[in-house]
Amino acid sequence: MDRKKVMKIFGGFLALMLIFTILSRAVNGASMARVDTVKITTGTIKHKVKASGRVQAGQEAAIYTESGQRVKEICVREGQSVEAGEVLFRLDLEELEEQILAAQQELEKTKLQNQDVANAKAFEQSNRQTARQRAQEDYNQAVSQGDSAVAEAKKAWEEAEQALQDFINSSASSGDGGAATGNLGEDEQPEGEGPKKEDGTDAGEKQQGQEDPAEEESSNQGAGDPAEGGYSNRGAGDPAEGDSSNQGADGSSEGNSSEQGSQGTSGDSAEEREAEKEALEQAVAEAKAAYDAAVSSRTDSVRSAVRAIEDAARPQSAEDSTQKQNEIIRQQQDLALNKLLALQTAQGEVKAAVSGVITQILVSTGDFTSDGAAMRMEDTSKGGRIVLSVDKSNEKYVSKGSPVSLKAFGSKDVITDYVVSNVTANEQDSAMLDLTIDLPEGVLEPGIMVDAEIVPKTESYSSIIPLSALHEEQNGYYVLILQEEQGVLGTQLAVRRLNVEVLDKNDTEAALEEQVLTRDQEIVSSSSRMIQDGSRVRRAE
């Protein structure tokens, strides 16, 4: 097959693949959902609350006094006009004085309780300080006594070791040194390793090049006295007192040793020397045991003293808030007492704070006052007011200070620049809220019906999308983001799910948590068919 024919076949194959690709794109595009997209914007989410109400004369004011006071006299009636400072009712002064005395006694009792708690804490602190000091003293004493006992035991051990070594050295230097030394085998050495001297050697070991003081002392003993440590009858010419040169003068050192052996046997018997050696070894063992016991006792005493210090430093009881609680009670009692004293100063008279009309009397002569209002009155000196009843579901959108637009029935004029002055629960229906709007005198006549529209103050959001672009499910909210992805047929558009948190929304818009979406991202707001995460789509033309 020639080259031209091969090239024609390959070219035909590429053309066929191109046709199939175009057809595949066309078919795939025809089956894709068409979507409209939006981008995030900034702004506010407005919530409008609409209601109707009637203009009332003046604002309503509540008259309060201290609870538990007996009413002696009511000086006004409902519907009566009163001036500021006019007496509304009087309280029983005798009852008031009894309550003041009781409040003073309770306050004094609380102060005494606080003082008792403070004294108890100070006493406990003093005891703990004393216990810590004594525990520290016991620790110092335990260390001192333990160190002293250990030092004495160590000294006794060293002396016992030295006595045994002196005995061995004296036996070796005596005339029968061969026999004495031969009886002290490896298995008959003193138990354990003796205490070390300051130069690092055993207490019973003499340093190289030095004479053992015990040997010297033994060589200087009188002849044949066992009490003085002598085990040979040494005369003035004893070879043991001479040096190696003197021994050489006699002819041989072996002869001298033989002579010394014969002199040593004239003293104590071998059995006595062995018995004395065993006694010294027993003394060493007992001294070592006493030393170990002293060390163990010191360790136990110090450990006990340390634990006593730790126990003394540990709080003996849990943190007690009684004093703080009593202080709170004292402040409350002090405040209540001051209010009662103020009533006593006013001679038990409760007066009107403003001029107005009494609308409701909630106390009776001879009865005791409660925590609620004693009377209600309208303040006619400050114009009118409107009370609007709205559904409680609007509670998060209306508050004191929310702006209001008003329009009287039959009028096209809109009155603005007024705000909600108070929000209270409706007394007849718990599912409703009462919004009070105060009006200056002369704005609207009492009795006129008005329509009100409340637009609450809202904060500015940096991520606002149309409500149509927001999807909700049981676990929360999400949006679908348009993205370009590389596929078999080239670059294609697909949607990806992104969970979001909704900060606020109304009927048309929703504010999302910031920094989740960027201004460049395209958010799917509508689709020609159902789509989900990963669906291939194309933009609507």
PDB file of N, CA and C in Angstrom, residues 22 34 234 251 255 270 299 336 367 435 437 447 487 492 531:
ATOM      1  N   ILE A  22     -18.677  16.580  16.778  1.00  0.00           N
ATOM      2  CA  ILE A  22     -19.659  17.670  16.635  1.00  0.00           C
ATOM      3  C   ILE A  22     -21.056  17.164  16.945  1.00  0.00           C
ATOM      4  N   ARG A  34     -30.758  24.266  30.669  1.00  0.00           N
ATOM      5  CA  ARG A  34     -30.366  25.673  30.475  1.00  0.00           C
ATOM      6  C   ARG A  34     -30.586  26.411  31.797  1.00  0.00           C
ATOM      7  N   ARG A 234      57.058 -10.453 121.155  1.00  0.00           N
ATOM      8  CA  ARG A 234      58.096  -9.737 120.418  1.00  0.00           C
ATOM      9  C   ARG A 234      59.047  -9.109 121.411  1.00  0.00           C
ATOM     10  N   GLY A 251      70.197 -13.771 106.599  1.00  0.00           N
ATOM     11  CA  GLY A 251      70.428 -14.853 105.652  1.00  0.00           C
ATOM     12  C   GLY A 251      69.254 -15.093 104.762  1.00  0.00           C
ATOM     13  N   GLY A 255      63.553 -17.810 106.877  1.00  0.00           N
ATOM     14  CA  GLY A 255      63.932 -18.199 108.221  1.00  0.00           C
ATOM     15  C   GLY A 255      63.267 -17.332 109.254  1.00  0.00           C
ATOM     16  N   ALA A 270      44.930 -21.460 117.923  1.00  0.00           N
ATOM     17  CA  ALA A 270      44.265 -21.175 116.623  1.00  0.00           C
ATOM     18  C   ALA A 270      42.770 -21.079 116.793  1.00  0.00           C
ATOM     19  N   THR A 299      14.883   7.417 105.335  1.00  0.00           N
ATOM     20  CA  THR A 299      14.038   7.560 104.134  1.00  0.00           C
ATOM     21  C   THR A 299      12.560   7.595 104.493  1.00  0.00           C
ATOM     22  N   ALA A 336     -33.476  47.389  98.965  1.00  0.00           N
ATOM     23  CA  ALA A 336     -34.880  47.361  99.386  1.00  0.00           C
ATOM     24  C   ALA A 336     -35.120  48.277 100.586  1.00  0.00           C
ATOM     25  N   ASP A 367     -55.908  46.876 101.132  1.00  0.00           N
ATOM     26  CA  ASP A 367     -55.156  45.761 100.535  1.00  0.00           C
ATOM     27  C   ASP A 367     -53.669  46.121 100.430  1.00  0.00           C
ATOM     28  N   LEU A 435     -47.541  47.524  69.553  1.00  0.00           N
ATOM     29  CA  LEU A 435     -46.514  48.511  69.216  1.00  0.00           C
ATOM     30  C   LEU A 435     -47.087  49.894  69.480  1.00  0.00           C
ATOM     31  N   ILE A 437     -46.767  53.991  69.230  1.00  0.00           N
ATOM     32  CA  ILE A 437     -46.124  55.073  68.466  1.00  0.00           C
ATOM     33  C   ILE A 437     -46.595  56.392  69.068  1.00  0.00           C
ATOM     34  N   GLY A 447     -58.864  59.392  67.872  1.00  0.00           N
ATOM     35  CA  GLY A 447     -59.993  58.701  67.299  1.00  0.00           C
ATOM     36  C   GLY A 447     -59.850  58.400  65.826  1.00  0.00           C
ATOM     37  N   GLY A 487     -13.670  17.980  30.253  1.00  0.00           N
ATOM     38  CA  GLY A 487     -14.224  16.651  30.044  1.00  0.00           C
ATOM     39  C   GLY A 487     -13.682  16.012  28.780  1.00  0.00           C
ATOM     40  N   GLN A 492     -16.526  22.005  29.579  1.00  0.00           N
ATOM     41  CA  GLN A 492     -17.964  22.010  29.742  1.00  0.00           C
ATOM     42  C   GLN A 492     -18.327  22.722  31.034  1.00  0.00           C
ATOM     43  N   ILE A 531     -31.802  19.909  38.247  1.00  0.00           N
ATOM     44  CA  ILE A 531     -30.347  19.706  38.255  1.00  0.00           C
ATOM     45  C   ILE A 531     -29.901  19.454  39.684  1.00  0.00           C
TER      46      ILE A 531
END
